[in-house]
Amino acid sequence: MYKQKKTYYYNPYEKEFSLLIANNAAKKWEAFYKKPPESELKLEPIGFNKEKIVRFGSKNSLIIKGWTGNFKLLADSKMLEFIIDAGLGNRNSQGFGMVEVIQ
């Protein structure tokens, strides 16, 4: 019997959440453009944000926590366009991190 690994998911009101999202966006940018981003992403939760729990993987053994809600994103226009196309955070290839622009 093995011990199952647990992942801690930060919520949008913890400072680490914004830092991890910004670092992930910068890594995606570097992987795509082969150079560091020219601006830094800043993310701020606005209003109500709801936690969503999804079971994923073989036998639904992986639990993923995510958040829906409104966030204020600050970066240059190229970075914002990139984020809209690439998504925010991890697991984008599984459909997580989609962004809808509201103004």
Backbone as a ProteinNet text record, in pm:
[ID]
protein_1_A
[PRIMARY]
MYKQKKTYYYNPYEKEFSLLIANNAAKKWEAFYKKPPESELKLEPIGFNKEKIVRFGSKNSLIIKGWTGNFKLLADSKMLEFIIDAGLGNRNSQGFGMVEVIQ
[TERTIARY]
85.3	0	89.8	56.7	135.5	54.4	127.5	64.4	30.7	-94.5	-136.1	-85.6	-30.2	20.6	-97.1	-86.9	-191	-135.3	-220.1	-183.6	-265.4	-198.6	-270.2	-303.8	-430.1	-476.3	-503	-425.6	-445.7	-575.6	-640.7	-760.8	-720.3	-805.2	-768	-734.5	-773.1	-746.2	-614.8	-545.3	-412	-310.3	-208	-111	-38.3	-18.4	50.8	-25.3	-158.2	-240.5	-198	-194.6	-158.3	-15	74.7	214.7	229.3	160	167.6	107.6	-3.1	-65.7	28.9	89.4	182.5	305.2	360.3	477.1	442.4	324.4	281.2	265.2	206.9	191.2	328	422.9	557.9	625.8	608.6	667.6	606.7	475.5	410.3	462.7	475	525.3	665.1	752.8	890.6	895.6	809.9	806.9	762.2	670.2	616.8	708.7	753.3	831	982.1	1026.1	1169.9	1243.4	1169.5	1229.9	1137.2	1190.6	1106.4	1001.8	888.7	786.8	837.1	783.9	824.3	752.1	638.7	566.8	526.2	500	460.3	307.7	250.6	106.7	73.9	-26.1	-79	-225.6	-266.7	-402.2	-463.6	-587.2	-657.1	-800.1	-840.6	-979.3	-1075	-1187.8	-1287.6	-1420.2	-1479.9	-1612.4	-1614.3	-1720	-1744.3	-1668.4	-1594.7	-1526.2	-1566.3	-1606	-1659.5	-1562.7	-1541	-1456.6	-1532.9	-1463.9	-1519.1	-1426.6	-1483.5	-1405.2	-1441.8	-1338.3	-1357.5	-1275.4	-1335.1	-1262.3	-1218.9	-1092.9	-1033.5	-942	-911.8	-815.7	-879.4	-794.1	-844.6	-914.9	-1031.6	-1114.4	-1145.9	-1141.7	-1168.3	-1084.7	-961.8	-877	-808.6	-804.1	-736.9	-841.3	-825.4	-916.2	-849.1	-918.9	-866.2	-962.1	-906.8	-987.3	-954.1	-1058	-1040.2	-1135.1	-1126.4	-1208.4	-1271.8	-1397.8	-1463.6	-1490.4	-1494.6	-1522.2	-1460.3	-1464.3	-1409.3	-1273.5	-1181.8	-1046.3	-1003.3	-931.1	-873.2	-731.5	-702.1	-569.9	-500.7	-379	-299.5	-171.1	-151	-29.4	-36	71.6	64.5	-31	-71.8	-175.2	-131.6	-1.6	46.2	31.4	64.3	52.3	-95	-180.9	-323.8	-382	-345.3	-391.5	-340.5	-216.6	-156.9	-233.6	-267.4	-340.7	-480.2	-544.6	-677	-666.9	-561.1	-541.6	-493.8	-403	-339.8	-413.8	-484.4	-550.7	-463.1	-525.7	-454.6	-432.6	-318.7	-293.3	-257.1	-266.4	-229.1	-346.2	-314.2	-413.2	-499.2	-442	-515.8	-554.5	-470.2	-501.9	-621.3	-657.5	-776.6	-899.1	-885.5	-999.4	-1006.9	-906.6	-906.1	-838.8	-874.1	-807	-859.5	-978.5	-1034.4	-1067.4	-1055	-1073.5	-1179.9	-1268.9	-1366.6	-1344.8	-1332.5	-1307.7	-1440.3	-1447.8	-1562.1	-1506	-1583.1	-1532.5	-1637.9
-118.3	0	124.5	221.5	344.2	461.2	559.8	680.8	774.4	817.1	905.1	1047.1	1105.2	1242.2	1339.4	1442.6	1544.6	1677	1749.7	1881.3	1985.6	2092.5	2203.6	2304.4	2339.4	2437.4	2570	2671.5	2803.7	2863.2	2941.8	3011.2	3151.9	3217.5	3346.6	3456.1	3439	3542.5	3520.1	3413.5	3390.8	3449.1	3514.1	3583.1	3486.1	3362.3	3263	3231.7	3241.4	3214.6	3303.8	3433.4	3528.3	3507.4	3478.5	3455.5	3332.2	3224	3101.6	3120.8	3193.7	3220.8	3305.5	3407.6	3494.2	3415.5	3331.7	3250.6	3153.6	3093.4	3000.2	3072.2	3191.8	3269.3	3303.1	3339.9	3373.5	3250.1	3133	3009.3	2973.9	2990	2962.4	3058.1	3185.6	3286.6	3247.9	3213	3176.4	3052	2954.8	2832.6	2863.3	2954.7	2987.5	3081.3	3189.8	3292.6	3276.6	3184.1	3158.6	3279.6	3361.2	3475.6	3514.4	3581.5	3621.8	3725.1	3728.9	3829.5	3969.6	4066.6	4205.4	4271.1	4213.6	4269.2	4156.9	4194.8	4100.8	4101.7	3984.9	3974.2	3996.8	4077.1	4095	4055.4	3978.1	3925.2	3958.4	4006.3	4044	3990.8	3909.5	3862.3	3977.9	3976.8	4081.3	4015.2	4058.6	4008.2	3862	3795.5	3657.1	3561.4	3468.8	3364.2	3231.1	3135.8	3009.7	2894.5	2813.8	2696.1	2586.1	2519.5	2405.6	2287.1	2172.7	2051.2	1954	1902.8	1811.7	1685.6	1571.8	1444.7	1413.9	1371.6	1360.2	1238.8	1190.8	1083.3	945.9	843.8	707.4	682.8	627.5	597.7	721.7	839.9	967.2	981.7	934.9	932.3	1065.4	1155.5	1283.7	1391	1459.2	1567.4	1699.5	1783	1913.4	2019.9	2120.6	2233.6	2353.9	2422.7	2542.8	2650.1	2765.1	2878.8	2943.8	2979.8	3061.4	3196	3297.5	3429.8	3536.6	3656.6	3771.2	3807.4	3831.2	3868.9	3989	4078.1	4191.6	4150.8	4156.8	4120.9	4245.9	4266.4	4380.7	4330.4	4369.6	4337.1	4417	4411.1	4480.5	4404.8	4468.7	4412	4280.3	4264.9	4140.3	4024.1	4048.2	3943.1	3908.5	4009.3	3983.1	3901.9	3934.8	3857.3	3713.4	3696.9	3563.8	3480.9	3542.5	3473.5	3431.7	3517.8	3484	3359.6	3350	3235	3109.8	3127.9	3013.4	2966.9	3055.7	3022.1	3054.2	3053.7	3083.6	2956.3	2946.9	2837.2	2707.1	2600.2	2466.5	2394	2284.9	2191.8	2252.7	2343.8	2404.4	2300.7	2201	2100.7	2013.9	2015.3	1943.7	2034.8	2158.6	2249.7	2346.2	2350.5	2441.9	2573.6	2680.4	2808.7	2892.8	2861.9	2942.3	3082.5	3179.5	3320.1	3380.9	3458.3	3537.2	3682.5	3766.6	3908.2	3977.8	4050.6	4136.7	4274.5	4376.8	4512.1	4593.6
0	0	0	-81.1	-87.9	-33.6	9.1	62.9	-53.1	-61.1	-169.7	-146.4	-251.2	-246	-241.7	-159.7	-151.7	-203.1	-270.5	-321.9	-248.7	-207.1	-144.9	-253.6	-263.5	-361.9	-290.4	-323.6	-264.7	-316.6	-232.3	-279.1	-325.9	-403.9	-462.5	-361.9	-236.8	-137.6	-63.5	-96.2	-40.9	-138.3	-85.1	-170.5	-263.6	-220.6	-303.2	-432	-427.7	-545	-660.9	-639	-745.5	-792.1	-699.3	-736.5	-824.8	-790	-869.5	-1008.4	-1015.9	-1146.1	-1232.6	-1173.4	-1247.3	-1293.6	-1206.8	-1243.9	-1356.1	-1349.7	-1453.2	-1587	-1585.5	-1709.2	-1769	-1684.9	-1732.8	-1793.7	-1732.9	-1787.1	-1922.5	-1934.4	-2062.7	-2169.9	-2132.5	-2225.3	-2274	-2180.1	-2215	-2302	-2272.8	-2353.5	-2496.3	-2511.2	-2643.6	-2720.9	-2656.4	-2725.2	-2712	-2628.9	-2607.1	-2550	-2475.7	-2405.7	-2290.2	-2188.6	-2075.1	-2116.7	-2046.5	-2078.6	-2048.5	-2120.8	-2101.6	-1985.5	-1945.9	-1830.8	-1736.8	-1616	-1512.5	-1500.5	-1477.5	-1457	-1309.8	-1285.8	-1150.9	-1155.1	-1055.4	-1051.4	-916.3	-919.6	-796.7	-803.3	-703.9	-703.4	-674.6	-743.7	-724.4	-689.2	-582.3	-547.6	-512.7	-551.6	-514	-605.3	-547.5	-620.9	-560.7	-643.7	-596.3	-622.8	-521.9	-535.6	-608.4	-699.9	-773.2	-750.4	-720.8	-702.5	-814	-882.2	-993.4	-968	-993.4	-987.7	-1130.2	-1145.9	-1277.8	-1280.8	-1397.3	-1412.9	-1407.4	-1411.3	-1406.8	-1274.2	-1282.5	-1165.4	-1082.8	-1145.5	-1076.3	-949.4	-954.5	-835.8	-805.1	-901	-880.7	-851.4	-741.6	-704.8	-738.6	-814.6	-853.5	-803.1	-736.1	-690.1	-777.3	-818.1	-898.6	-849.9	-910.4	-868.3	-988.6	-974.9	-1075	-1010.4	-1090.4	-1035.9	-1121.5	-1071.6	-1143	-1084.7	-1174.3	-1135.7	-1218.1	-1155.5	-1226.8	-1266.4	-1396.7	-1446.9	-1497.9	-1453.8	-1497.3	-1562.7	-1686.4	-1761.7	-1890.5	-1969.5	-2098.1	-2190.8	-2298.2	-2386	-2449.7	-2481.5	-2541.1	-2442.8	-2316.9	-2215.2	-2191.9	-2187	-2166.3	-2282	-2405	-2520.5	-2513.4	-2470.3	-2457.3	-2353.4	-2241.7	-2134.9	-2182.6	-2258.4	-2311.5	-2399.9	-2477.8	-2566.5	-2491.6	-2397.3	-2330.5	-2205.5	-2139.4	-2013.4	-1894.3	-1778.6	-1653.2	-1572.3	-1506.9	-1414.7	-1484	-1405.7	-1451.5	-1515.6	-1578.6	-1634.8	-1745.8	-1822.6	-1933.3	-2038.3	-2060	-2161.7	-2121.9	-1994.4	-1947.6	-1939.5	-1986.8	-1991.3	-1874.7	-1791.2	-1678	-1717.5	-1647.7	-1667.3	-1780.6	-1828.8	-1937.2	-1886.4	-1974.5	-1939.6	-2029.9	-1969.4	-2043.7	-2007.8	-2107.9	-2084.2	-2059.3	-1948	-1918.1	-1886.4	-1918.6	-1891.5	-1823.4
[MASK]
+++++++++++++++++++++++++++++++++++++++++++++++++++++++++++++++++++++++++++++++++++++++++++++++++++++++

